[in-house]
PDB file of C-alpha atoms in Angstrom:
ATOM      1  CA  UNK Z  15     199.836  28.594  52.030  1.00 61.00           C
ATOM      2  CA  UNK Z  16     197.963  31.420  49.384  1.00 60.00           C
ATOM      3  CA  UNK Z  17     200.203  34.062  50.716  1.00 62.00           C
ATOM      4  CA  UNK Z  18     203.896  32.555  50.086  1.00 63.00           C
ATOM      5  CA  UNK Z  19     202.225  30.490  46.966  1.00 59.00           C
ATOM      6  CA  UNK Z  20     202.203  33.847  45.961  1.00 62.00           C
ATOM      7  CA  UNK Z  21     205.141  35.311  46.797  1.00 56.00           C
ATOM      8  CA  UNK Z  22     206.733  37.200  44.287  1.00 55.00           C
ATOM      9  CA  UNK Z  23     207.236  40.568  43.788  1.00 57.00           C
ATOM     10  CA  UNK Z  24     207.347  40.139  47.760  1.00 60.00           C
ATOM     11  CA  UNK Z  25     209.756  37.515  48.351  1.00 60.00           C
ATOM     12  CA  UNK Z  26     213.471  37.650  46.825  1.00 62.00           C
ATOM     13  CA  UNK Z  27     213.390  35.696  43.358  1.00 62.00           C
ATOM     14  CA  UNK Z  28     215.220  32.832  44.769  1.00 67.00           C
ATOM     15  CA  UNK Z  29     212.903  32.228  47.579  1.00 62.00           C
ATOM     16  CA  UNK Z  30     209.622  32.441  45.637  1.00 60.00           C
ATOM     17  CA  UNK Z  31     210.881  30.495  42.747  1.00 65.00           C
ATOM     18  CA  UNK Z  32     211.046  27.990  46.026  1.00 65.00           C
ATOM     19  CA  UNK Z  33     207.661  28.180  47.311  1.00 66.00           C
ATOM     20  CA  UNK Z  34     206.434  28.178  43.225  1.00 62.00           C
ATOM     21  CA  UNK Z  35     207.584  24.722  42.704  1.00 60.00           C
ATOM     22  CA  UNK Z  36     206.282  23.753  46.351  1.00 64.00           C
ATOM     23  CA  UNK Z  37     203.656  21.773  46.478  1.00 66.00           C
ATOM     24  CA  UNK Z  38     202.070  24.495  49.192  1.00 70.00           C
ATOM     25  CA  UNK Z  39     198.042  23.775  48.458  1.00 71.00           C
ATOM     26  CA  UNK Z  40     198.691  19.890  49.272  1.00 80.00           C
ATOM     27  CA  UNK Z  41     199.624  21.231  52.738  1.00 82.00           C
ATOM     28  CA  UNK Z  42     195.702  23.552  51.881  1.00 83.00           C
ATOM     29  CA  UNK Z  43     194.367  20.319  51.369  1.00 84.00           C
ATOM     30  CA  UNK Z  44     195.526  17.706  54.070  1.00 87.00           C
ATOM     31  CA  UNK Z  45     194.932  20.297  56.795  1.00 89.00           C
ATOM     32  CA  UNK Z  46     190.920  20.061  55.582  1.00 90.00           C
ATOM     33  CA  UNK Z  47     191.500  16.644  55.425  1.00 91.00           C
ATOM     34  CA  UNK Z  48     191.998  16.494  59.405  1.00 93.00           C
ATOM     35  CA  UNK Z  49     188.451  16.637  60.005  1.00 92.00           C
ATOM     36  CA  UNK Z  50     187.782  13.214  58.997  1.00 92.00           C
ATOM     37  CA  UNK Z  51     189.925  11.784  61.230  1.00 93.00           C
ATOM     38  CA  UNK Z  52     187.927  12.959  64.132  1.00 90.00           C
ATOM     39  CA  UNK Z  53     185.375  10.197  63.752  1.00 90.00           C
ATOM     40  CA  UNK Z  54     188.213   7.279  63.449  1.00 91.00           C
ATOM     41  CA  UNK Z  55     187.322   3.520  64.469  1.00 90.00           C
ATOM     42  CA  UNK Z  56     189.992   1.546  63.163  1.00 94.00           C
ATOM     43  CA  UNK Z  57     194.348   1.418  63.769  1.00 92.00           C
ATOM     44  CA  UNK Z  58     194.261   1.722  60.508  1.00 92.00           C
ATOM     45  CA  UNK Z  59     192.553   5.056  60.972  1.00 95.00           C
ATOM     46  CA  UNK Z  60     194.334   6.160  63.218  1.00 95.00           C
ATOM     47  CA  UNK Z  61     197.615   5.449  61.894  1.00 94.00           C
ATOM     48  CA  UNK Z  62     196.640   7.542  59.079  1.00 95.00           C
ATOM     49  CA  UNK Z  63     195.823  10.336  61.162  1.00 96.00           C
ATOM     50  CA  UNK Z  64     199.285  10.135  62.510  1.00 96.00           C
ATOM     51  CA  UNK Z  65     200.697   9.860  58.414  1.00 95.00           C
ATOM     52  CA  UNK Z  66     198.321  13.789  57.841  1.00 96.00           C
ATOM     53  CA  UNK Z  67     199.345  15.332  60.942  1.00 96.00           C
ATOM     54  CA  UNK Z  68     202.832  14.024  60.003  1.00 96.00           C
ATOM     55  CA  UNK Z  69     202.902  15.459  56.873  1.00 94.00           C
ATOM     56  CA  UNK Z  70     201.706  19.050  57.833  1.00 95.00           C
ATOM     57  CA  UNK Z  71     204.636  19.155  60.421  1.00 96.00           C
ATOM     58  CA  UNK Z  72     206.827  18.305  57.855  1.00 94.00           C
ATOM     59  CA  UNK Z  73     205.422  20.686  55.805  1.00 91.00           C
ATOM     60  CA  UNK Z  74     205.431  23.717  58.206  1.00 92.00           C
ATOM     61  CA  UNK Z  75     209.267  23.328  58.841  1.00 93.00           C
ATOM     62  CA  UNK Z  76     209.805  23.346  54.972  1.00 90.00           C
ATOM     63  CA  UNK Z  77     208.412  26.608  54.528  1.00 88.00           C
ATOM     64  CA  UNK Z  78     210.432  28.024  57.668  1.00 89.00           C
ATOM     65  CA  UNK Z  79     213.162  26.796  55.859  1.00 88.00           C
ATOM     66  CA  UNK Z  80     211.884  27.974  52.398  1.00 84.00           C
ATOM     67  CA  UNK Z  81     210.997  32.087  53.411  1.00 84.00           C
ATOM     68  CA  UNK Z  82     214.421  32.157  55.059  1.00 88.00           C
ATOM     69  CA  UNK Z  83     216.224  30.257  52.051  1.00 83.00           C
ATOM     70  CA  UNK Z  84     218.423  33.639  51.873  1.00 83.00           C
ATOM     71  CA  UNK Z  85     219.598  32.741  55.310  1.00 85.00           C
ATOM     72  CA  UNK Z  86     219.594  29.208  55.523  1.00 86.00           C
ATOM     73  CA  UNK Z  87     222.028  29.237  52.261  1.00 84.00           C
ATOM     74  CA  UNK Z  88     224.206  31.681  53.929  1.00 84.00           C
ATOM     75  CA  UNK Z  89     224.451  29.106  57.187  1.00 78.00           C
ATOM     76  CA  UNK Z  90     227.271  26.875  57.110  1.00 74.00           C
ATOM     77  CA  UNK Z  91     225.314  24.630  59.386  1.00 80.00           C
ATOM     78  CA  UNK Z  92     222.625  24.269  57.073  1.00 85.00           C
ATOM     79  CA  UNK Z  93     221.114  20.369  56.594  1.00 89.00           C
ATOM     80  CA  UNK Z  94     223.472  18.158  55.050  1.00 88.00           C
ATOM     81  CA  UNK Z  95     223.008  14.689  53.113  1.00 89.00           C
ATOM     82  CA  UNK Z  96     226.479  12.803  52.340  1.00 89.00           C
ATOM     83  CA  UNK Z  97     228.634  15.853  52.774  1.00 86.00           C
ATOM     84  CA  UNK Z  98     226.101  18.224  50.879  1.00 88.00           C
ATOM     85  CA  UNK Z  99     223.781  20.326  52.383  1.00 88.00           C
ATOM     86  CA  UNK Z 100     220.489  19.955  50.392  1.00 86.00           C
ATOM     87  CA  UNK Z 101     217.842  22.408  50.238  1.00 85.00           C
ATOM     88  CA  UNK Z 102     215.069  22.326  52.390  1.00 84.00           C
ATOM     89  CA  UNK Z 103     212.429  21.139  50.042  1.00 82.00           C
ATOM     90  CA  UNK Z 104     213.995  18.188  49.722  1.00 85.00           C
ATOM     91  CA  UNK Z 105     214.864  17.536  53.316  1.00 88.00           C
ATOM     92  CA  UNK Z 106     213.255  14.400  55.416  1.00 92.00           C
ATOM     93  CA  UNK Z 107     211.558  15.307  58.524  1.00 93.00           C
ATOM     94  CA  UNK Z 108     214.162  14.249  60.636  1.00 94.00           C
ATOM     95  CA  UNK Z 109     216.652  16.178  59.062  1.00 93.00           C
ATOM     96  CA  UNK Z 110     214.101  18.795  59.635  1.00 93.00           C
ATOM     97  CA  UNK Z 111     213.870  18.112  63.281  1.00 95.00           C
ATOM     98  CA  UNK Z 112     217.435  17.978  64.180  1.00 93.00           C
ATOM     99  CA  UNK Z 113     218.364  20.894  61.984  1.00 92.00           C
ATOM    100  CA  UNK Z 114     215.428  23.243  64.143  1.00 93.00           C
ATOM    101  CA  UNK Z 115     216.374  21.130  67.819  1.00 92.00           C
ATOM    102  CA  UNK Z 116     220.170  22.859  67.017  1.00 89.00           C
ATOM    103  CA  UNK Z 117     219.537  25.972  65.568  1.00 87.00           C
ATOM    104  CA  UNK Z 118     216.304  27.302  65.766  1.00 88.00           C
ATOM    105  CA  UNK Z 119     214.031  25.922  68.927  1.00 86.00           C
ATOM    106  CA  UNK Z 120     217.153  27.593  70.889  1.00 76.00           C
ATOM    107  CA  UNK Z 121     214.868  30.634  71.402  1.00 72.00           C
ATOM    108  CA  UNK Z 122     210.675  30.414  72.420  1.00 73.00           C
ATOM    109  CA  UNK Z 123     209.330  26.643  72.088  1.00 82.00           C
ATOM    110  CA  UNK Z 124     210.846  23.966  71.820  1.00 89.00           C
ATOM    111  CA  UNK Z 125     209.249  22.173  69.302  1.00 94.00           C
ATOM    112  CA  UNK Z 126     211.278  18.653  69.508  1.00 94.00           C
ATOM    113  CA  UNK Z 127     208.690  16.334  71.783  1.00 94.00           C
ATOM    114  CA  UNK Z 128     206.022  16.975  70.020  1.00 95.00           C
ATOM    115  CA  UNK Z 129     207.648  16.734  66.276  1.00 96.00           C
ATOM    116  CA  UNK Z 130     209.309  13.459  67.241  1.00 95.00           C
ATOM    117  CA  UNK Z 131     205.764  12.034  68.950  1.00 95.00           C
ATOM    118  CA  UNK Z 132     204.198  12.674  65.170  1.00 96.00           C
ATOM    119  CA  UNK Z 133     207.321  11.477  63.536  1.00 95.00           C
ATOM    120  CA  UNK Z 134     207.187   8.171  65.775  1.00 93.00           C
ATOM    121  CA  UNK Z 135     203.143   7.313  65.099  1.00 94.00           C
ATOM    122  CA  UNK Z 136     203.657   8.474  61.415  1.00 92.00           C
ATOM    123  CA  UNK Z 137     206.366   5.574  60.915  1.00 90.00           C
ATOM    124  CA  UNK Z 138     203.631   3.307  61.972  1.00 86.00           C
ATOM    125  CA  UNK Z 139     202.840   2.689  58.386  1.00 84.00           C
ATOM    126  CA  UNK Z 140     206.020   0.587  58.158  1.00 78.00           C
ATOM    127  CA  UNK Z 141     203.228  -1.809  59.682  1.00 67.00           C
ATOM    128  CA  UNK Z 142     204.958  -5.467  59.587  1.00 76.00           C
ATOM    129  CA  UNK Z 143     207.292  -4.323  62.694  1.00 77.00           C
ATOM    130  CA  UNK Z 144     205.100  -2.860  65.884  1.00 81.00           C
ATOM    131  CA  UNK Z 145     205.072   0.407  66.572  1.00 84.00           C
ATOM    132  CA  UNK Z 146     203.420   2.768  69.077  1.00 88.00           C
ATOM    133  CA  UNK Z 147     200.340   4.322  67.653  1.00 91.00           C
ATOM    134  CA  UNK Z 148     198.887   5.666  70.653  1.00 92.00           C
ATOM    135  CA  UNK Z 149     194.711   6.414  70.926  1.00 93.00           C
ATOM    136  CA  UNK Z 150     192.614   8.492  69.167  1.00 94.00           C
ATOM    137  CA  UNK Z 151     192.881  11.154  71.672  1.00 93.00           C
ATOM    138  CA  UNK Z 152     196.217  11.302  72.439  1.00 95.00           C
ATOM    139  CA  UNK Z 153     195.795  12.111  68.188  1.00 94.00           C
ATOM    140  CA  UNK Z 154     193.087  14.443  68.759  1.00 94.00           C
ATOM    141  CA  UNK Z 155     195.535  16.156  71.751  1.00 94.00           C
ATOM    142  CA  UNK Z 156     198.181  16.002  69.231  1.00 95.00           C
ATOM    143  CA  UNK Z 157     195.891  18.106  66.908  1.00 94.00           C
ATOM    144  CA  UNK Z 158     194.936  20.892  69.470  1.00 93.00           C
ATOM    145  CA  UNK Z 159     198.689  21.257  70.044  1.00 94.00           C
ATOM    146  CA  UNK Z 160     199.652  21.198  66.217  1.00 94.00           C
ATOM    147  CA  UNK Z 161     196.989  24.589  65.955  1.00 91.00           C
ATOM    148  CA  UNK Z 162     199.388  26.321  68.786  1.00 91.00           C
ATOM    149  CA  UNK Z 163     202.813  24.684  66.577  1.00 93.00           C
ATOM    150  CA  UNK Z 164     201.611  26.405  63.137  1.00 91.00           C
ATOM    151  CA  UNK Z 165     200.428  29.289  64.969  1.00 89.00           C
ATOM    152  CA  UNK Z 166     204.439  29.537  66.337  1.00 90.00           C
ATOM    153  CA  UNK Z 167     205.983  28.593  63.155  1.00 88.00           C
ATOM    154  CA  UNK Z 168     203.331  31.000  61.505  1.00 85.00           C
ATOM    155  CA  UNK Z 169     204.678  33.924  63.879  1.00 84.00           C
ATOM    156  CA  UNK Z 170     207.921  33.472  62.997  1.00 85.00           C
ATOM    157  CA  UNK Z 171     207.159  34.341  59.401  1.00 80.00           C
ATOM    158  CA  UNK Z 172     207.865  38.121  58.086  1.00 79.00           C
ATOM    159  CA  UNK Z 173     205.103  39.446  55.999  1.00 71.00           C
ATOM    160  CA  UNK Z 174     204.662  42.631  54.395  1.00 66.00           C
ATOM    161  CA  UNK Z 175     201.059  44.264  56.220  1.00 63.00           C
ATOM    162  CA  UNK Z 176     199.353  43.332  59.092  1.00 63.00           C
ATOM    163  CA  UNK Z 177     196.631  40.857  57.230  1.00 61.00           C
ATOM    164  CA  UNK Z 178     197.635  37.289  59.102  1.00 54.00           C
ATOM    165  CA  UNK Z 179     197.768  38.884  62.890  1.00 49.00           C
ATOM    166  CA  UNK Z 180     196.236  35.751  64.053  1.00 44.00           C
ATOM    167  CA  UNK Z 181     199.666  33.609  63.304  1.00 51.00           C
ATOM    168  CA  UNK Z 182     201.643  35.834  65.492  1.00 49.00           C
ATOM    169  CA  UNK Z 183     199.447  35.024  68.948  1.00 48.00           C
ATOM    170  CA  UNK Z 184     200.759  31.723  69.906  1.00 45.00           C
ATOM    171  CA  UNK Z 185     198.181  30.481  72.466  1.00 48.00           C
ATOM    172  CA  UNK Z 186     200.057  27.028  73.925  1.00 49.00           C
ATOM    173  CA  UNK Z 187     198.482  25.281  76.061  1.00 47.00           C
ATOM    174  CA  UNK Z 188     201.347  24.819  78.562  1.00 41.00           C
ATOM    175  CA  UNK Z 189     199.577  23.525  81.551  1.00 43.00           C
ATOM    176  CA  UNK Z 190     197.666  20.677  79.221  1.00 45.00           C
ATOM    177  CA  UNK Z 191     201.862  19.399  78.339  1.00 45.00           C
ATOM    178  CA  UNK Z 192     203.779  20.560  81.166  1.00 41.00           C
ATOM    179  CA  UNK Z 193     206.604  17.977  79.539  1.00 44.00           C
ATOM    180  CA  UNK Z 194     206.209  18.332  76.047  1.00 47.00           C
ATOM    181  CA  UNK Z 195     207.232  21.946  75.421  1.00 45.00           C
ATOM    182  CA  UNK Z 196     209.560  23.325  77.558  1.00 41.00           C
ATOM    183  CA  UNK Z 197     209.467  27.230  76.956  1.00 41.00           C
ATOM    184  CA  UNK Z 198     213.650  28.901  76.120  1.00 39.00           C
ATOM    185  CA  UNK Z 199     214.306  32.049  76.510  1.00 34.00           C
ATOM    186  CA  UNK Z 200     211.100  33.710  76.475  1.00 32.00           C
ATOM    187  CA  UNK Z 201     212.557  37.314  76.544  1.00 30.00           C
ATOM    188  CA  UNK Z 202     214.567  36.289  73.756  1.00 31.00           C
ATOM    189  CA  UNK Z 203     211.417  35.003  71.621  1.00 31.00           C
ATOM    190  CA  UNK Z 204     210.216  38.845  71.364  1.00 31.00           C
ATOM    191  CA  UNK Z 205     213.285  39.737  69.627  1.00 31.00           C
ATOM    192  CA  UNK Z 206     212.998  37.015  67.018  1.00 34.00           C
ATOM    193  CA  UNK Z 207     209.484  38.058  66.483  1.00 30.00           C
TER     194      UNK Z 207
END
């Protein structure tokens, strides 16, 4: 996030401007907050943990589209609301999930099931209606998977040098999540990197 928050001079003017106004330092702060949920002891804590994770998922998807903003704006199939294309930073998680499912996750790992799980669990914040919030162990499993999610998204972003090589090493444990992360065209995946 530090790199993209200060990408002026490397990213195009419009992309740098969009990233400058984004609250990327909040993403860092939210990531640092994750550890507080490892010792949760109430349903309220579990709901807040899912909200924390959901905000990070949404932030990663927005970051991706902001970095590729020039491509996004030239794509006729962008995220639309009321018939108008909207900027990535104005989109909601459901809109992002649908866009990525249709246009991005056709190569590599299909993250739709993971994003849907986090989205459904974080929506328990609307607590007047019964919603499945899962268990602490399910949240911890999702948190472990989040590292692979971040690495996959980060590995698809361009960098001017090799300062961030760890982001290009996606480490997904498919045997732990056999029904969660279908792979699509692994031969195509290397071509997109």
